[in-house]
Amino acid sequence: MTAASDRRQRGSIIGIGQTELSRDSGRSELRLAIEAIQAALADAGLSTADIDGLVRFQKDTTEEAHLVAALGLPNVRYHSQVGYGGSASCGVVGNAVAAVVSGQASTVVCYRSLNGRSGTRFGQGSHYIDTESAWSGVARSDITVGSPLTGPYGLLAPAHQFALWIRRYGHEHGFDDDELSRALGAVAVTQRRYAQTNPKAMMRDRPLTLDDYLAAPTLVDPLRLYDFCLETDGAVALVVSRADRARDQVDVPVDVLAAQQHLSPHSEPIHLYKRELASFAPPAVADALYTQAGLGPADIDVAEIYDASTVMVPLALEDFGLCPRGEAVEFLTAEEHGPTGRLPTNTNGGLLSEGYVNGLNTVTEAARQLRGTAANQVVGARHALLTAAGASSLILGAPE
Amino acid sequence: MTDLAARTTVIRPLMGRPSDPFWEGARRGELLIQRCPSCRARWHPPSPSCPRCGRFDVGWIPSSGRGTLHSLAVVRRAAHPLVEDWTPYNIALVELEEGPRIVSSVWCDDPGSLPFGTELIVDFLPVGLELVLPVFRPRTDQNGEP
Ligand SMILES: [Zn+2]
């Protein structure tokens, strides 16, 4: 399908590494990053001297310079960062591809390391406002959560925006909170089922039924405890090379068939003032992604969707044409995202049930699916679509 | 839902930010949004130049205070100790008749079951000594307490 000359215009994932995922790693984020990168290099059969580029999540506290020193990387000639939290999770791969295709680097490591449970916890209001006393605080955030315009009203957690999105979605498509909850519950329950057969998953020993889901406390209508991702300590790294060279480096390179980062007015994650509240990106975004890959929605065998909340799954499925607009509730309630459904989705358990490495573990899961080595392998998976709330997206392909 | 006047805690906006005029207007009983004198675009949140024509001499104008409910969610578990006193409370996105949407809160009985599209009118409620919070009430509700 792909001519050898085209491979020079394309990137491939040639190594993946992941630490254990836990509530308390007992070690620094720098150390976790080193471990994940070493694992990714070993997976690719490379040494530190082969690495000449680094791409980091802007949110990551592990600086490139510290990694270069700690790993003893002698040849780094490219580094970049991708912003907006977990929305970077597909964007870091896109940046690495841009670097290797342009010749600015040949072998680039992308990484994310966080002590997201034992260290800074992003779901907490204290992350966005300063407490002055027991009776007053100051909303000072630069993002939509806890900003000077939203914090005084108590908009203090990403969860609050997720609820505004999905209730608007329900209004536009005629679903009440109970109907939404059955679909979102199906996301949580099915992903938990995937996690139970994924040895890496934090929730592998914690089954979840729809009754458990519905009985859990509501944080913000209609979202319950299980509508939100885990808080996790851990790190993930992956290695990107140019697709033509990748063939000589590893047996099973995973090709990056399309990569995109999207911004439009007020689409910045976590969006609030965007005109379309119940959607991440206009149809042109999906169209451009599929065009770049030379594929369409019907060619996608597995979807790996950034799921800080269950809410993101139906919105992303519709934005990328993986189910028709307004039909995600039926799609999910019918378990079409499950192992025997039309489109297995978040097959590692996702950020809800594997763990929250800010979405880079979602990318490594897609790579495993296309290598044929996933814990919950989708038989014959050739193409995976990944999106982090439409803000960054990928289509990955198994080697032809 | 605790009445605003009965709240014992407050979250104030950080001042020294582009949003300062919004809060200063609220203290005068005005709901301010930004407007371009050249192309008449109106928008929120504020920005230093007109997002439609690019001019920098943008200003603030009072909104009519009328709008419709675009989305609303009732918070049932406090995300911070400072809002435990308010919980449950609602966060609303209100579409003003001038076009822009703003984050606010709706003040009525059972706001969680208010249909989206309901017509709303602004009201200005003091919280503590320093902050006046623009909130909204259903327009049928505007002349009386809920
Ligand atoms: Zn203008």
Coordinates of C-alpha atoms in Angstrom, one line a residue, chain A:
Chain A
M1 CA 0.0 0.0 0.0
T2 CA 2.7 2.5 1.0
A3 CA 5.5 3.0 -1.5
A4 CA 9.0 3.0 0.0
S5 CA 9.5 6.6 -0.9
D6 CA 6.3 7.6 1.0
R7 CA 7.8 6.1 4.1
R8 CA 10.3 8.9 4.2
Q9 CA 7.3 11.2 4.8
R10 CA 5.9 9.2 7.7
G11 CA 6.9 8.3 11.2
S12 CA 6.6 5.0 13.1
I13 CA 6.5 4.1 16.8
I14 CA 9.3 1.6 17.3
G15 CA 9.5 1.3 21.1
I16 CA 7.1 1.6 24.0
G17 CA 7.8 1.5 27.8
Q18 CA 5.6 1.8 30.8
T19 CA 6.3 1.6 34.5
E20 CA 3.9 -0.1 36.9
L21 CA 0.9 2.1 37.7
S22 CA 0.1 2.7 41.3
R23 CA -1.3 5.1 43.9
D24 CA 2.2 5.7 45.5
S25 CA 5.2 5.0 43.4
G26 CA 7.6 5.8 46.2
R27 CA 10.0 7.5 43.8
S28 CA 10.4 10.7 41.9
E29 CA 8.8 11.7 38.6
L30 CA 12.3 12.0 37.1
R31 CA 13.1 8.4 38.2
L32 CA 9.9 7.1 36.8
A33 CA 10.6 8.9 33.5
I34 CA 14.0 7.3 33.3
E35 CA 12.6 3.9 33.9
A36 CA 9.9 4.3 31.2
I37 CA 12.4 5.6 28.7
Q38 CA 14.9 2.8 29.4
A39 CA 12.1 0.3 28.9
A40 CA 11.1 1.9 25.6
L41 CA 14.7 1.9 24.4
A42 CA 15.1 -1.7 25.3
D43 CA 11.9 -2.5 23.5
A44 CA 13.2 -0.8 20.4
G45 CA 16.7 -2.4 20.8
L46 CA 18.3 1.1 20.9
S47 CA 20.9 2.7 23.2
T48 CA 20.9 6.1 24.7
A49 CA 23.3 7.3 22.0
D50 CA 20.6 6.6 19.4
I51 CA 18.3 9.2 20.9
D52 CA 18.6 12.7 19.4
G53 CA 15.2 14.2 20.2
L54 CA 12.8 14.5 23.1
V55 CA 9.2 15.6 23.2
R56 CA 7.5 16.3 26.5
F57 CA 4.1 17.2 27.8
Q58 CA 4.3 20.8 28.8
K59 CA 2.6 19.8 32.1
D60 CA 5.4 17.3 32.9
T61 CA 7.7 18.4 35.7
T62 CA 10.6 16.4 34.4
E63 CA 12.6 18.7 32.3
E64 CA 14.5 17.7 29.2
A65 CA 17.8 18.9 30.5
H66 CA 17.5 16.8 33.7
L67 CA 16.7 13.7 31.6
V68 CA 19.6 14.3 29.2
A69 CA 21.9 14.5 32.2
A70 CA 20.4 11.6 34.1
L71 CA 20.2 9.3 31.0
G72 CA 23.5 10.5 29.7
L73 CA 22.1 11.3 26.3
P74 CA 25.1 12.6 24.2
N75 CA 23.3 13.5 20.9
V76 CA 20.1 15.4 21.6
R77 CA 19.6 18.0 18.8
Y78 CA 15.8 18.5 19.0
H79 CA 13.3 19.0 21.8
S80 CA 9.8 20.4 22.0
Q81 CA 6.8 20.6 24.3
V82 CA 3.1 20.2 23.7
G83 CA 0.6 22.1 25.8
Y84 CA -2.9 21.7 27.3
G85 CA -2.5 18.8 29.7
G86 CA -3.6 15.4 28.4
S87 CA -4.5 17.0 25.0
A88 CA -0.8 16.6 24.3
S89 CA -1.1 12.8 24.3
C90 CA -1.4 12.5 20.6
G91 CA 0.3 15.8 19.9
V92 CA 3.7 14.6 21.3
V93 CA 3.7 11.8 18.7
G94 CA 2.8 14.2 16.0
N95 CA 5.7 16.5 17.0
A96 CA 8.1 13.6 17.0
V97 CA 7.0 12.6 13.5
A98 CA 7.4 16.2 12.3
A99 CA 11.0 16.2 13.7
V100 CA 12.0 12.9 12.1
V101 CA 10.4 13.6 8.7
S102 CA 11.9 17.1 8.5
G103 CA 15.3 15.7 9.4
Q104 CA 15.7 17.7 12.6
A105 CA 16.1 14.4 14.4
S106 CA 16.1 10.8 13.6
T107 CA 15.0 9.0 16.8
V108 CA 12.8 10.8 19.2
V109 CA 11.5 9.9 22.7
C110 CA 8.1 11.1 23.9
Y111 CA 7.4 10.8 27.6
R112 CA 5.0 11.5 30.4
S113 CA 5.8 10.9 34.0
L114 CA 3.6 11.9 37.0
N115 CA 2.9 11.1 40.6
G116 CA -0.7 12.0 39.9
R117 CA -1.9 10.4 43.2
S118 CA 0.8 10.8 45.7
G119 CA 1.9 14.2 44.3
T120 CA -0.2 16.9 42.6
R121 CA -3.9 16.0 42.1
F122 CA -5.5 17.7 39.2
G123 CA -9.1 16.9 40.1
Q124 CA -9.0 19.0 43.3
G125 CA -10.2 22.6 43.6
S126 CA -7.0 23.5 45.5
H127 CA -5.1 23.1 42.2
Y128 CA -7.0 26.2 40.8
I129 CA -7.6 28.6 43.7
D130 CA -5.6 30.0 46.6
T131 CA -7.1 29.6 50.0
E132 CA -6.7 32.8 52.1
S133 CA -8.6 31.6 55.2
A134 CA -11.3 29.2 56.3
W135 CA -13.9 31.5 54.7
S136 CA -12.2 33.0 51.6
G137 CA -10.2 32.1 48.6
V138 CA -9.1 33.6 45.3
A139 CA -9.8 32.2 41.9
R140 CA -6.6 32.7 40.0
S141 CA -6.4 29.9 37.3
D142 CA -5.3 30.8 33.8
I143 CA -7.5 28.1 32.3
T144 CA -11.3 27.9 32.3
V145 CA -11.4 25.9 35.6
G146 CA -11.2 28.1 38.6
S147 CA -10.5 31.3 36.6
P148 CA -11.4 34.8 37.9
L149 CA -14.6 34.5 35.8
T150 CA -15.6 31.0 36.8
G151 CA -14.2 30.2 40.2
P152 CA -16.4 32.7 42.1
Y153 CA -19.4 30.5 40.9
G154 CA -17.7 27.4 42.2
L155 CA -16.5 26.0 38.8
L156 CA -13.5 24.4 40.5
A157 CA -13.0 21.1 38.8
P158 CA -12.8 19.7 35.2
A159 CA -15.8 17.5 36.3
H160 CA -18.0 20.6 36.3
Q161 CA -17.3 21.3 32.7
F162 CA -17.8 17.6 31.7
A163 CA -21.2 17.8 33.3
L164 CA -22.1 21.0 31.4
W165 CA -21.0 19.3 28.1
I166 CA -23.0 16.1 28.5
R167 CA -26.1 17.8 29.8
R168 CA -26.1 20.0 26.8
Y169 CA -25.5 16.9 24.6
G170 CA -28.6 15.3 26.2
H171 CA -30.6 18.4 25.5
E172 CA -29.6 18.6 21.9
H173 CA -30.3 14.9 21.2
G174 CA -33.2 14.3 23.5
F175 CA -31.7 12.2 26.3
D176 CA -32.5 12.8 30.0
D177 CA -30.0 12.3 32.8
D178 CA -31.0 8.7 33.4
E179 CA -30.5 7.8 29.7
L180 CA -27.2 9.5 29.7
S181 CA -26.2 7.6 32.8
R182 CA -26.9 4.2 31.3
A183 CA -24.6 5.0 28.3
L184 CA -21.9 6.5 30.5
G185 CA -22.3 3.6 32.9
A186 CA -21.7 1.3 29.9
V187 CA -18.4 3.1 29.2
A188 CA -17.3 2.7 32.9
V189 CA -18.4 -0.9 33.2
T190 CA -17.1 -2.2 29.9
Q191 CA -13.7 -0.5 30.4
R192 CA -13.5 -2.0 33.8
R193 CA -14.1 -5.4 32.2
Y194 CA -11.2 -4.8 29.8
A195 CA -9.1 -3.8 32.9
Q196 CA -9.8 -7.1 34.6
T197 CA -7.9 -9.0 31.9
N198 CA -5.1 -6.4 31.6
P199 CA -2.4 -7.3 34.1
K200 CA -1.1 -3.7 34.0
A201 CA -4.4 -2.1 35.0
M202 CA -4.8 -0.6 38.4
M203 CA -8.4 -1.9 38.6
R204 CA -7.7 -5.4 37.4
D205 CA -9.0 -7.0 40.6
R206 CA -11.9 -4.6 41.1
P207 CA -15.0 -5.6 39.1
L208 CA -17.7 -3.1 38.5
T209 CA -21.4 -3.7 37.6
L210 CA -23.9 -1.2 36.3
D211 CA -25.6 -1.4 39.7
D212 CA -22.4 -0.5 41.4
Y213 CA -22.0 2.4 39.0
L214 CA -25.5 3.7 39.5
A215 CA -25.2 3.4 43.3
A216 CA -22.0 5.4 43.5
P217 CA -22.2 9.0 44.8
T218 CA -23.0 11.8 42.4
L219 CA -20.3 14.4 42.1
V220 CA -22.1 16.7 39.7
D221 CA -25.3 15.8 37.9
P222 CA -25.4 13.4 36.2
L223 CA -21.8 12.2 36.8
R224 CA -20.9 9.7 39.5
L225 CA -17.6 8.6 41.0
Y226 CA -17.0 6.1 38.2
D227 CA -17.4 8.7 35.5
F228 CA -13.9 10.0 36.3
C229 CA -10.4 8.7 35.6
L230 CA -8.1 7.3 38.2
E231 CA -5.3 9.2 39.9
T232 CA -2.1 7.4 39.1
D233 CA 1.6 7.4 39.8
G234 CA 3.5 6.1 36.7
A235 CA 5.4 6.9 33.5
V236 CA 5.1 6.0 29.9
A237 CA 7.6 6.6 27.0
L238 CA 7.7 5.8 23.4
V239 CA 10.2 6.1 20.6
V240 CA 9.5 7.5 17.1
S241 CA 11.6 7.0 14.0
R242 CA 11.1 7.7 10.3
A243 CA 9.0 4.9 8.7
D244 CA 11.6 3.8 6.2
R245 CA 14.3 3.5 8.8
A246 CA 11.9 1.9 11.2
R247 CA 11.8 -1.2 9.0
D248 CA 15.5 -1.8 9.6
Q249 CA 15.2 -1.0 13.3
V250 CA 12.4 -3.3 14.6
D251 CA 10.3 -6.2 13.3
V252 CA 6.9 -4.5 13.9
P253 CA 6.9 -0.7 13.5
V254 CA 3.6 0.9 14.1
D255 CA 3.0 3.6 11.5
V256 CA 1.7 7.1 12.2
L257 CA -0.7 7.4 9.3
A258 CA -2.2 10.7 10.4
A259 CA -1.5 13.3 13.1
Q260 CA -3.2 16.5 13.9
Q261 CA -3.5 19.2 16.6
H262 CA -6.6 21.2 16.6
L263 CA -7.4 24.7 18.0
S264 CA -10.3 26.9 17.2
P265 CA -11.7 29.9 19.2
H266 CA -12.3 28.7 22.8
S267 CA -11.7 25.0 21.9
E268 CA -8.7 25.0 24.3
P269 CA -9.1 22.2 26.7
I270 CA -11.0 22.2 28.9
H271 CA -13.5 24.0 26.6
L272 CA -16.3 26.1 28.0
Y273 CA -16.9 29.2 25.8
K274 CA -16.8 27.3 22.5
R275 CA -19.9 27.6 20.3
E276 CA -20.5 23.9 20.1
L277 CA -20.4 22.9 23.8
A278 CA -21.3 19.2 23.1
S279 CA -18.6 18.5 20.6
F280 CA -14.8 18.7 20.6
A281 CA -14.1 19.6 17.0
P282 CA -15.9 20.4 13.8
P283 CA -16.3 17.8 11.0
A284 CA -13.4 19.3 9.1
V285 CA -11.0 18.0 11.8
A286 CA -12.0 14.4 11.3
D287 CA -12.1 14.8 7.5
A288 CA -8.5 16.1 7.5
L289 CA -7.3 13.3 9.7
Y290 CA -8.9 10.6 7.6
T291 CA -7.7 12.3 4.3
Q292 CA -4.2 12.3 5.6
A293 CA -4.4 8.6 6.4
G294 CA -6.2 7.7 3.2
L295 CA -8.8 6.0 5.3
G296 CA -12.4 6.5 6.5
P297 CA -14.2 5.7 9.7
A298 CA -15.2 2.3 8.4
D299 CA -11.5 1.3 8.2
I300 CA -11.0 1.9 12.0
D301 CA -10.7 -1.4 13.9
V302 CA -10.1 -0.1 17.4
A303 CA -10.5 3.3 19.0
E304 CA -8.4 4.6 21.9
I305 CA -10.1 7.7 23.3
Y306 CA -8.7 10.0 26.0
D307 CA -11.1 9.5 28.8
A308 CA -10.5 11.8 31.7
S309 CA -14.2 11.2 32.0
T310 CA -16.7 8.8 30.4
V311 CA -18.2 11.8 28.8
M312 CA -15.4 12.1 26.4
V313 CA -16.1 8.8 24.8
P314 CA -19.5 9.5 23.2
L315 CA -18.4 13.0 22.1
A316 CA -15.3 11.7 20.4
L317 CA -17.0 8.8 18.8
E318 CA -19.4 11.2 17.1
D319 CA -16.8 13.9 16.2
F320 CA -14.8 11.3 14.3
G321 CA -17.7 9.7 12.5
L322 CA -17.3 6.4 14.4
C323 CA -21.0 6.5 15.1
P324 CA -23.6 8.9 13.6
R325 CA -24.2 12.2 15.4
G326 CA -26.7 11.7 18.2
E327 CA -26.4 7.9 18.3
A328 CA -23.5 7.4 20.7
V329 CA -25.9 6.8 23.6
E330 CA -27.5 3.9 21.8
F331 CA -24.1 2.7 20.5
L332 CA -22.7 2.6 24.1
T333 CA -25.8 1.2 25.7
A334 CA -25.6 -1.6 23.2
E335 CA -22.0 -2.3 24.2
E336 CA -20.7 -1.7 20.7
H337 CA -17.5 -0.5 22.3
G338 CA -17.0 -3.8 24.0
P339 CA -14.8 -6.7 22.9
T340 CA -17.5 -8.2 20.7
G341 CA -19.0 -4.9 19.6
R342 CA -18.6 -3.0 16.3
L343 CA -15.7 -0.9 17.6
P344 CA -13.7 -2.1 20.6
T345 CA -12.7 1.1 22.5
N346 CA -10.3 1.8 25.3
T347 CA -9.2 -1.8 25.3
N348 CA -6.7 -1.5 28.2
G349 CA -9.4 -0.1 30.5
G350 CA -8.6 3.4 29.6
L351 CA -7.7 6.2 32.0
L352 CA -10.8 5.2 33.9
S353 CA -9.6 1.7 34.8
E354 CA -6.0 1.1 33.6
G355 CA -4.6 4.3 35.0
Y356 CA -4.1 7.9 34.2
V357 CA -0.7 8.6 32.7
N358 CA -2.3 11.7 31.1
G359 CA -3.2 9.7 28.0
L360 CA 0.2 8.5 26.9
N361 CA -0.8 5.0 28.1
T362 CA -3.7 5.2 25.7
V363 CA -1.1 5.7 22.8
T364 CA 1.0 2.7 23.9
E365 CA -2.2 0.6 24.1
A366 CA -3.0 1.5 20.5
A367 CA 0.6 0.5 19.5
R368 CA 0.2 -2.9 21.3
Q369 CA -3.1 -3.5 19.5
L370 CA -1.4 -2.9 16.1
R371 CA 1.6 -5.1 17.0
G372 CA -0.8 -7.8 18.0
T373 CA 0.4 -8.0 21.6
A374 CA -2.4 -6.3 23.6
A375 CA -3.8 -8.0 26.7
N376 CA -7.3 -7.6 25.1
Q377 CA -6.2 -8.1 21.5
V378 CA -8.7 -7.1 18.8
V379 CA -8.1 -9.9 16.3
G380 CA -6.7 -8.6 13.0
A381 CA -6.6 -4.9 14.1
R382 CA -5.0 -2.9 11.3
H383 CA -6.0 0.7 12.1
A384 CA -6.5 2.6 15.4
L385 CA -8.0 6.0 15.8
L386 CA -6.9 8.0 18.8
T387 CA -8.1 11.4 20.0
A388 CA -7.5 13.5 23.1
A389 CA -10.7 15.5 23.1
G390 CA -10.2 16.4 19.4
A391 CA -7.3 18.7 20.4
S392 CA -4.8 16.1 19.2
S393 CA -5.5 13.0 17.2
L394 CA -3.7 10.1 15.5
I395 CA -4.5 7.3 13.2
L396 CA -2.0 4.5 13.6
G397 CA -1.5 1.5 11.3
A398 CA -0.1 -2.0 11.6
P399 CA 2.9 -2.5 9.2
E400 CA 1.7 -3.6 5.8

